[in-house]
Short mmCIF file of C-alpha atoms in Angstrom, two decimals:
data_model
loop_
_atom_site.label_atom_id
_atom_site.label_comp_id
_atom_site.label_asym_id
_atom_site.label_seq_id
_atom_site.Cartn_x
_atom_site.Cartn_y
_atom_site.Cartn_z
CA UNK A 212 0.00 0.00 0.00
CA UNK A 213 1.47 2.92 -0.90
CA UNK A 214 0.98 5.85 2.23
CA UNK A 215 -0.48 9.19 1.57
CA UNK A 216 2.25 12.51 1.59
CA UNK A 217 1.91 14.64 4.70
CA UNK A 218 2.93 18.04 6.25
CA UNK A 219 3.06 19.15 9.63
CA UNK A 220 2.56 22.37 11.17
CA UNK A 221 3.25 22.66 15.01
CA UNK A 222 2.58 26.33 17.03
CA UNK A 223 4.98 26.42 19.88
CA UNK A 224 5.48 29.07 22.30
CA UNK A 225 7.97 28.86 25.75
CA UNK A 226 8.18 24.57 24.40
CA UNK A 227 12.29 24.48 25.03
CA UNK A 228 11.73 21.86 27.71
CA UNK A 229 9.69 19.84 25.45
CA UNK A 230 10.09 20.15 21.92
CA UNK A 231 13.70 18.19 21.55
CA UNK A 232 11.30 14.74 22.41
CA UNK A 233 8.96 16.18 19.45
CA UNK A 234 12.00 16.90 17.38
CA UNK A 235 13.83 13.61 18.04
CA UNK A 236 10.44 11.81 17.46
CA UNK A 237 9.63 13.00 14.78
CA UNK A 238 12.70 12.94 12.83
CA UNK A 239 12.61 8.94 14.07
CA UNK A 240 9.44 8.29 12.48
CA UNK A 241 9.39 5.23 9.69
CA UNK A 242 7.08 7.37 7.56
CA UNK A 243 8.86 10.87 7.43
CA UNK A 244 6.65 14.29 6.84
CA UNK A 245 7.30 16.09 3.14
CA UNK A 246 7.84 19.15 4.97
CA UNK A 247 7.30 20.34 9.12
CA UNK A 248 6.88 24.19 9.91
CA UNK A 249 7.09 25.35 13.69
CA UNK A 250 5.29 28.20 14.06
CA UNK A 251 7.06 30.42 17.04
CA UNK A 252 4.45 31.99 18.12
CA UNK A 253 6.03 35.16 20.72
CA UNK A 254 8.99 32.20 22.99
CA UNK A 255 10.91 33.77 24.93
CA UNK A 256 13.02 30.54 26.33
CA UNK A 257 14.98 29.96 23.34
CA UNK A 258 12.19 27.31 21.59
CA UNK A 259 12.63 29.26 18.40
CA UNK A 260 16.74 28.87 18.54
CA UNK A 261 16.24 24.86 19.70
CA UNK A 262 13.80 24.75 16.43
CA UNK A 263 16.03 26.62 13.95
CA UNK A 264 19.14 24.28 15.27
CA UNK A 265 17.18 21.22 14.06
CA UNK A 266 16.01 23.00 10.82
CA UNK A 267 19.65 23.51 9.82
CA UNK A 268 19.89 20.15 9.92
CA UNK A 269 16.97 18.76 8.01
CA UNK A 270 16.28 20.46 5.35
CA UNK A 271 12.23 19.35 5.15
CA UNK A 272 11.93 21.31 8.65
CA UNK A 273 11.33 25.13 8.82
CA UNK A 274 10.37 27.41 11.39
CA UNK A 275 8.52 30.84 11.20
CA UNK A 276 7.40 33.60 13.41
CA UNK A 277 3.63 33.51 14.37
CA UNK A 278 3.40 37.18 14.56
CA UNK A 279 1.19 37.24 17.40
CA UNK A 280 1.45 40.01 20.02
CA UNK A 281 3.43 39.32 23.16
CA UNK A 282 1.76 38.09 26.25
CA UNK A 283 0.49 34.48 27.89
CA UNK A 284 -0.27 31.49 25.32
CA UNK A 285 -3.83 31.75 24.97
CA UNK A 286 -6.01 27.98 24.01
CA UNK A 287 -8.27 28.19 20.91
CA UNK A 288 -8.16 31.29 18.64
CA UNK A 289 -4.34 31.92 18.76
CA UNK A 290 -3.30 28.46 18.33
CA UNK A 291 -5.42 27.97 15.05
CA UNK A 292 -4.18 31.49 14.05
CA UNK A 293 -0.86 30.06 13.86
CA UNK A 294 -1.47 26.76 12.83
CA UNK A 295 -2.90 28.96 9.83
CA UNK A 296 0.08 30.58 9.03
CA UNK A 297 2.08 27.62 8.87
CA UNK A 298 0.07 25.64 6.33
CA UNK A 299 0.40 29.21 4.22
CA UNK A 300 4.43 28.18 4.22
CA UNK A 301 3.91 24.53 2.88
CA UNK A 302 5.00 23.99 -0.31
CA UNK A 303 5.50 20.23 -0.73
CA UNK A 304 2.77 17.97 -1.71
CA UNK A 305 0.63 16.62 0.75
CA UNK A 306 -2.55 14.83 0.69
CA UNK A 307 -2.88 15.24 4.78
CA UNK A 308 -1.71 18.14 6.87
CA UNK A 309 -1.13 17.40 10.95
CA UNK A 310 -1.58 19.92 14.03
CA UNK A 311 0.86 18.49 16.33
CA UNK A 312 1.71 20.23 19.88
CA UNK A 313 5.29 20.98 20.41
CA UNK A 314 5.39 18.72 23.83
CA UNK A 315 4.61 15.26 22.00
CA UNK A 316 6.55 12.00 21.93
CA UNK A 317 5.60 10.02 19.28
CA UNK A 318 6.26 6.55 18.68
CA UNK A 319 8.42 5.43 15.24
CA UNK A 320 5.59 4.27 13.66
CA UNK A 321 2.91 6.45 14.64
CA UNK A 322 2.61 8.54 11.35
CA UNK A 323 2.89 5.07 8.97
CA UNK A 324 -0.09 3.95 11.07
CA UNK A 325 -2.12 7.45 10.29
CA UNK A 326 -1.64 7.64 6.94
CA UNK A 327 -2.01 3.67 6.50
CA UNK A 328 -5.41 4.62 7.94
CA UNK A 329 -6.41 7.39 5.60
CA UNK A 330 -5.03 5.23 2.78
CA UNK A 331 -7.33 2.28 3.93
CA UNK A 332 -10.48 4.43 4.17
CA UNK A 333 -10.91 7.06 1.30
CA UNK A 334 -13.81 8.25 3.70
CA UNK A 335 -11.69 9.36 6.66
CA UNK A 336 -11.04 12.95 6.58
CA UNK A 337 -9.46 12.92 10.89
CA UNK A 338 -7.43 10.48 12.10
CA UNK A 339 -5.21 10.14 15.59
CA UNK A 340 -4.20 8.36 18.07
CA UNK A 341 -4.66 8.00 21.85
CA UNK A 342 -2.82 10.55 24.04
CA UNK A 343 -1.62 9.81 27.41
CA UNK A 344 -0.35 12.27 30.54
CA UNK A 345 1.29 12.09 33.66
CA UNK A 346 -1.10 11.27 36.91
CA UNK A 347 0.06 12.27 40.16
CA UNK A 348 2.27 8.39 40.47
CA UNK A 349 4.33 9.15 37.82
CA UNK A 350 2.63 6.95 35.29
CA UNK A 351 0.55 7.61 31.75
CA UNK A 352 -2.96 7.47 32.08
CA UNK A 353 -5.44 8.01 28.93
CA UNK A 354 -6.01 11.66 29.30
CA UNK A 355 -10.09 12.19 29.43
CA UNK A 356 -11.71 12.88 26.23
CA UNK A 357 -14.10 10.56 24.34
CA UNK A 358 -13.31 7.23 22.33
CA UNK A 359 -15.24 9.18 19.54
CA UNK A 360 -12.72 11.77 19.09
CA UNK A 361 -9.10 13.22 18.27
CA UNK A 362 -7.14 15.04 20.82
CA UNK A 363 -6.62 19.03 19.17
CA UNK A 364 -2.80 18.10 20.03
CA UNK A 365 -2.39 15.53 17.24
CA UNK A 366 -4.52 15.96 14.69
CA UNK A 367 -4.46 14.68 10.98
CA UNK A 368 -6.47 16.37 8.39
CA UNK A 369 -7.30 15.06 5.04
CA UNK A 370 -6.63 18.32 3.38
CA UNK A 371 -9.84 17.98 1.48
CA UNK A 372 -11.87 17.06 4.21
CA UNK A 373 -10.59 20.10 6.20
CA UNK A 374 -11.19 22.52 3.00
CA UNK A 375 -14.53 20.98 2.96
CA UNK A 376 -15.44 21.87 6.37
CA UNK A 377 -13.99 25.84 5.65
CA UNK A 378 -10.84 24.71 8.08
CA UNK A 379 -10.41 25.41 11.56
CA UNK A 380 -12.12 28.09 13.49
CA UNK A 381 -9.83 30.40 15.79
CA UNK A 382 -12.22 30.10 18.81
CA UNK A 383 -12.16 27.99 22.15
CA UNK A 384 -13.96 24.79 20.72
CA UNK A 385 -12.33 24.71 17.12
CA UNK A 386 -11.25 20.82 17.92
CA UNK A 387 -14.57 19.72 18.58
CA UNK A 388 -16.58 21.48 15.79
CA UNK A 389 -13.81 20.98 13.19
CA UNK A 390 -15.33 17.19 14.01
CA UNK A 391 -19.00 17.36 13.53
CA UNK A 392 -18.28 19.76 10.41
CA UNK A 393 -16.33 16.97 9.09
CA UNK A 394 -19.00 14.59 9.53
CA UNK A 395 -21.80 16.60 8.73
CA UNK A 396 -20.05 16.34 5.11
CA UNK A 397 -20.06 12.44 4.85
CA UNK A 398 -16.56 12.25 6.29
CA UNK A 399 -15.13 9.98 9.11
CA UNK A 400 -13.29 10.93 12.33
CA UNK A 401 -10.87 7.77 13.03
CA UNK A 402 -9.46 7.35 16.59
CA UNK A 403 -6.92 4.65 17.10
CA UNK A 404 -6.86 4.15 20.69
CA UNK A 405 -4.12 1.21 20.34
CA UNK A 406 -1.49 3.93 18.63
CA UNK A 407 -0.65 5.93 21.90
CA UNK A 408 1.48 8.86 22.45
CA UNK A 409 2.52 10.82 25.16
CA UNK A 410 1.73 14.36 25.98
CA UNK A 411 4.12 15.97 28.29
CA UNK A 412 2.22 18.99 29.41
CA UNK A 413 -1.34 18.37 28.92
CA UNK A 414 -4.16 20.76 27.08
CA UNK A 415 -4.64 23.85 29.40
CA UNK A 416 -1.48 23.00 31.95
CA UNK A 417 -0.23 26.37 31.00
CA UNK A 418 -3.46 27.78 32.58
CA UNK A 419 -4.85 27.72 35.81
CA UNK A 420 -7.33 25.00 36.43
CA UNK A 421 -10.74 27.47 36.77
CA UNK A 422 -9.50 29.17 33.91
CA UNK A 423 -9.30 25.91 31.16
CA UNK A 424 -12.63 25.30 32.71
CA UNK A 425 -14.38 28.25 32.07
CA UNK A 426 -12.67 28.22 28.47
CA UNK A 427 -14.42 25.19 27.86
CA UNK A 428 -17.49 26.39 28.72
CA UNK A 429 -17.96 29.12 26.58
CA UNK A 430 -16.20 26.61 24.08
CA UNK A 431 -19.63 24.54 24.00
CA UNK A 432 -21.47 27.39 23.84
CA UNK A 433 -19.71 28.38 20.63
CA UNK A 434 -20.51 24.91 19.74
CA UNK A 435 -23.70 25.30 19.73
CA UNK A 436 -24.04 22.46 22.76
CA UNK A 437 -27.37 21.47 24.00
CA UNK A 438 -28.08 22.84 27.33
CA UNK A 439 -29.29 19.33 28.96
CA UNK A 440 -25.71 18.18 27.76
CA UNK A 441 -23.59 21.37 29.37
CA UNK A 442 -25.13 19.89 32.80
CA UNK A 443 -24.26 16.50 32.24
CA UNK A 444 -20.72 17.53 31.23
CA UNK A 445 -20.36 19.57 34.04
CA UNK A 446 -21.58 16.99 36.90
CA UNK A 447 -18.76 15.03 35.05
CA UNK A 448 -16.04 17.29 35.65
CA UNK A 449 -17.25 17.66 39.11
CA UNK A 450 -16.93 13.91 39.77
CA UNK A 451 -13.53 13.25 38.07
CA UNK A 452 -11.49 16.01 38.41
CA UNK A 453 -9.28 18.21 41.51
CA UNK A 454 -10.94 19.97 43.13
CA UNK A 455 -14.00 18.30 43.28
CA UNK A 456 -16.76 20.12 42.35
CA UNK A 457 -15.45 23.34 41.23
CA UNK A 458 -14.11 22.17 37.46
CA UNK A 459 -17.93 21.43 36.45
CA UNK A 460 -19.12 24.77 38.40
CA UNK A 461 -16.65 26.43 36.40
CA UNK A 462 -17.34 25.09 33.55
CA UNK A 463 -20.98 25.70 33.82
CA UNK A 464 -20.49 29.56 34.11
CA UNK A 465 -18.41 29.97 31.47
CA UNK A 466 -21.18 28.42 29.19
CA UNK A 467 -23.70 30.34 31.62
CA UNK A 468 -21.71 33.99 30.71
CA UNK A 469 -21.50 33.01 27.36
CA UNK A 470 -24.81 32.45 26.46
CA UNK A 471 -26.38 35.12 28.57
CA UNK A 472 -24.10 37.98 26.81
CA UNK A 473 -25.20 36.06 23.31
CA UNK A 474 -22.01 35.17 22.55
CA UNK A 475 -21.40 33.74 18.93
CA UNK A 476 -22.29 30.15 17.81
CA UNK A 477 -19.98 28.43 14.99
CA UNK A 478 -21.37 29.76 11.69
CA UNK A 479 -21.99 25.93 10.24
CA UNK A 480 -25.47 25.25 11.53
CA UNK A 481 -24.86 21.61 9.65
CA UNK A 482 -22.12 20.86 12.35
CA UNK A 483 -24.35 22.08 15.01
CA UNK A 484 -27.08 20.06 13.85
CA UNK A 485 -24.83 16.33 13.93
CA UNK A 486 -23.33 18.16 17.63
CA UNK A 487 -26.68 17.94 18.72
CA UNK A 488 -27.95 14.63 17.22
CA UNK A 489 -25.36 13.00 18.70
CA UNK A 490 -25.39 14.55 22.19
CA UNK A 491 -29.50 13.65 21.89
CA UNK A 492 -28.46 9.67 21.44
CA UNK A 493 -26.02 10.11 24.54
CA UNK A 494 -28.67 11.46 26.78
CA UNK A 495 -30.79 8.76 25.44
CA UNK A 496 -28.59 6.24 26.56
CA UNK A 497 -27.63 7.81 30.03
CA UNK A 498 -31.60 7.72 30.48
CA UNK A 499 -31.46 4.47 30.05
CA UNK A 500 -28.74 3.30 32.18
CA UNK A 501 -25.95 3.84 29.67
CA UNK A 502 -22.86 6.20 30.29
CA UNK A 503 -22.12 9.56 28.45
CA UNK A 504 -19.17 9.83 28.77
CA UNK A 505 -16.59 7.32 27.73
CA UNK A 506 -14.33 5.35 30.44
CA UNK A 507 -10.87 5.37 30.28
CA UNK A 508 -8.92 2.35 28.90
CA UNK A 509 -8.68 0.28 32.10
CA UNK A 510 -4.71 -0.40 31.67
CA UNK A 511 -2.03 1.38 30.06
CA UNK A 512 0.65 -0.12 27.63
CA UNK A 513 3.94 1.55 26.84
CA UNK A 514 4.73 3.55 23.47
CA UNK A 515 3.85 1.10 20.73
CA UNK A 516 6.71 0.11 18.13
CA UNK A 517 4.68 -0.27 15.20
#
C-alpha cells in the first residue's frame, strides 16, 4: 500500500523543555513528513533557537514567526491562528496536513499507522491516536476525552476534508466542531486508541485550572451544545477532576456567561445540527442506564513500536 504525503505544522510558544522529544520523534518516524513548519508563536526561552538548530539540519523542517502580540499562550483562537500561518508556508505535496503540539513523543511508527489509515479508508477525513499524561504516580494514564474523538494536540487532516469543512475556526472549541463539520459532510473521524502517544504537558497546563474550565465552557457554547448536555458535562467534571466540584461549576459559568451575553455560535449550523444529534443519542442512553461519557482504557501499555 502505498501511504499518503503529509505536512506538519506545530505552534509552539515557551516549548524548550519539550520540543527536543517532538524533534527527536519526529525525525525517528518510519514514515517521514514532506515538509514540518514550527510556528514560534512570541517564545521567549529559546524554543525558536532549539527549532532553527534542528532546521539547519533537516532540510524538510522550517520554522517561522507567528506574529502574534506578546503576552500568555492563549487555548483556541491563537493556536489555530498560527497553525494557519504555517500551512500558508507549505509547499511540498501533501494529501494530509497534521496539528501536532510541540510537547509530544511520538512513537516510530505512529505517522505510517495514520496515513495507512487514511489510505485504507478514502472516507476518513481525521485520524489520531490515543494521548496519554502524567497522573500524580508518575505513570501515563489516557487523558479524558471521548473514544469518539481526536485530541486538538495531534490531529491529521485530510486536506480535502478540512477545505470541505472551511478549516479550523480560531475560537475555544475549534477541535470539537472541526469534528461534527467533518461529519456533517459524509466524512469519518478515526481514533486509534491502540497507537498511543505521550503528551508531556497536557491541554490547558499552562493555565490555571478554573480558567481551562471556564474556556471550555464558553467553548460549548460556541458549539452550539445542547443545554441538557452542558449539565451533564459539568456533573462530570465535578466527579472526576481536583478539586471536586469546582471544574464542572466552572465550567458551567463559562457556558452560563457566554450564552447570557449572546455570545457567537460556529457559523456551520450543519455541524451544530450532527453536535446535537449525537449529544441527543447520549442522553438517550444515560436515560437508560448507559454512560455519556466514555471510560478510560482500564490499563495502560507503553509507546507502541509499530
Amino acid at each position: 500500500m502505498t501511504l499518503p504525503a503529509y505536512a506538519i505544522v506545530t505552534p509552539v510558544k515557551n516549548e524548550a523543555g519539550h520540543l527536543e522529544l517532538t524533534l527527536r520523534s519526529v525525525c525517528a518516524q518510519s514514515h517521514r513528513p514532506a515538509q514540518w513548519v514550527i510556528v514560534d508563536d512570541g517564545s521567549t526561552d529559546g524554543t525558536r533557537e532549539l527549532a532553527q538548530e534542528w532546521a539547519g539540519r533537516e532540510p524538510w523542517i522550517r520554522v517561522v514567526a507567528g506574529g502574534a502580540p506578546a503576552g500568555d499562550r492563549a487555548r483556541g483562537g491563537r493556536v489555530v491562528r498560527a497553525f494557519e500561518r504555517g500551512r500558508a508556508e507549505l509547499d511540498e505535496p501533501h494529501e494530509i496536513v497534521v496539528k501536532l503540539d510541540g510537547d509530544i513523543e511520538l512513537p516510530p511508527g505512529y505517522f505510517e499507522s495514520v496515513t495507512g489509515a487514511f489510505a485504507a479508508d478514502p472516507a476518513a477525513g481525521i485520524v489520531g491516536g490515543r494521548v496519554l499524561v502524567p497522573d500524580r504516580g508518575g505513570a501515563w494514564a489516557p487523558e479524558r476525552v471521548g473514544r469518539h474523538t481526536v485530541h486538538g494536540a495531534i490531529k491529521a487532516y485530510r486536506v480535502s476534508c478540512l477545505e470541505d469543512f472551511g478549516g479550523l475556526r480560531d475560537s475555544m472549541g475549534w477541535d470539537g466542531i472541526d469534528e461534527y463539520g467533518a461529519k456533517a459532510r459524509g466524512w469519518k473521524v478515526v481514533p486509534v486508541p491502540e497507537l498511543r502517544v505521550r503528551h508531556h504537558a497536557p491541554r490547558g497546563s499552562k493555565q490555571r485550572w478554573w480558567r481551562a474550565r471556564i474556556e471550555e465552557g464558553r467553548g460549548a457554547r460556541y458549539m452550539g451544545y445542547l443545554p441538557a448536555f452542558v449539565f451533564v458535562r459539568a456533573g462530570y467534571r465535578m466527579l472526576v477532576e481536583t478539586p471536586p466540584l469546582l471544574g464542572g461549576l466552572a465550567l458551567l459559568a463559562g457556558w452560563a456567561i457566554a450564552t447570557l451575553r449572546g455570545a457567537a455560535v460556529v457559523d456551520d449550523p450543519r455541524a451544530v445540527a450532527t453536535l446535537r444529534e449525537e449529544q441527543r443519542g447520549r442522553l438517550r442512553r444515560l436515560l437508560s442506564g448507559g454512560a455519556v461519557e466514555p471510560d478510560r482504557l482500564s490499563a495502560v501499555a507503553p509507546l507502541s513500536k509499530r
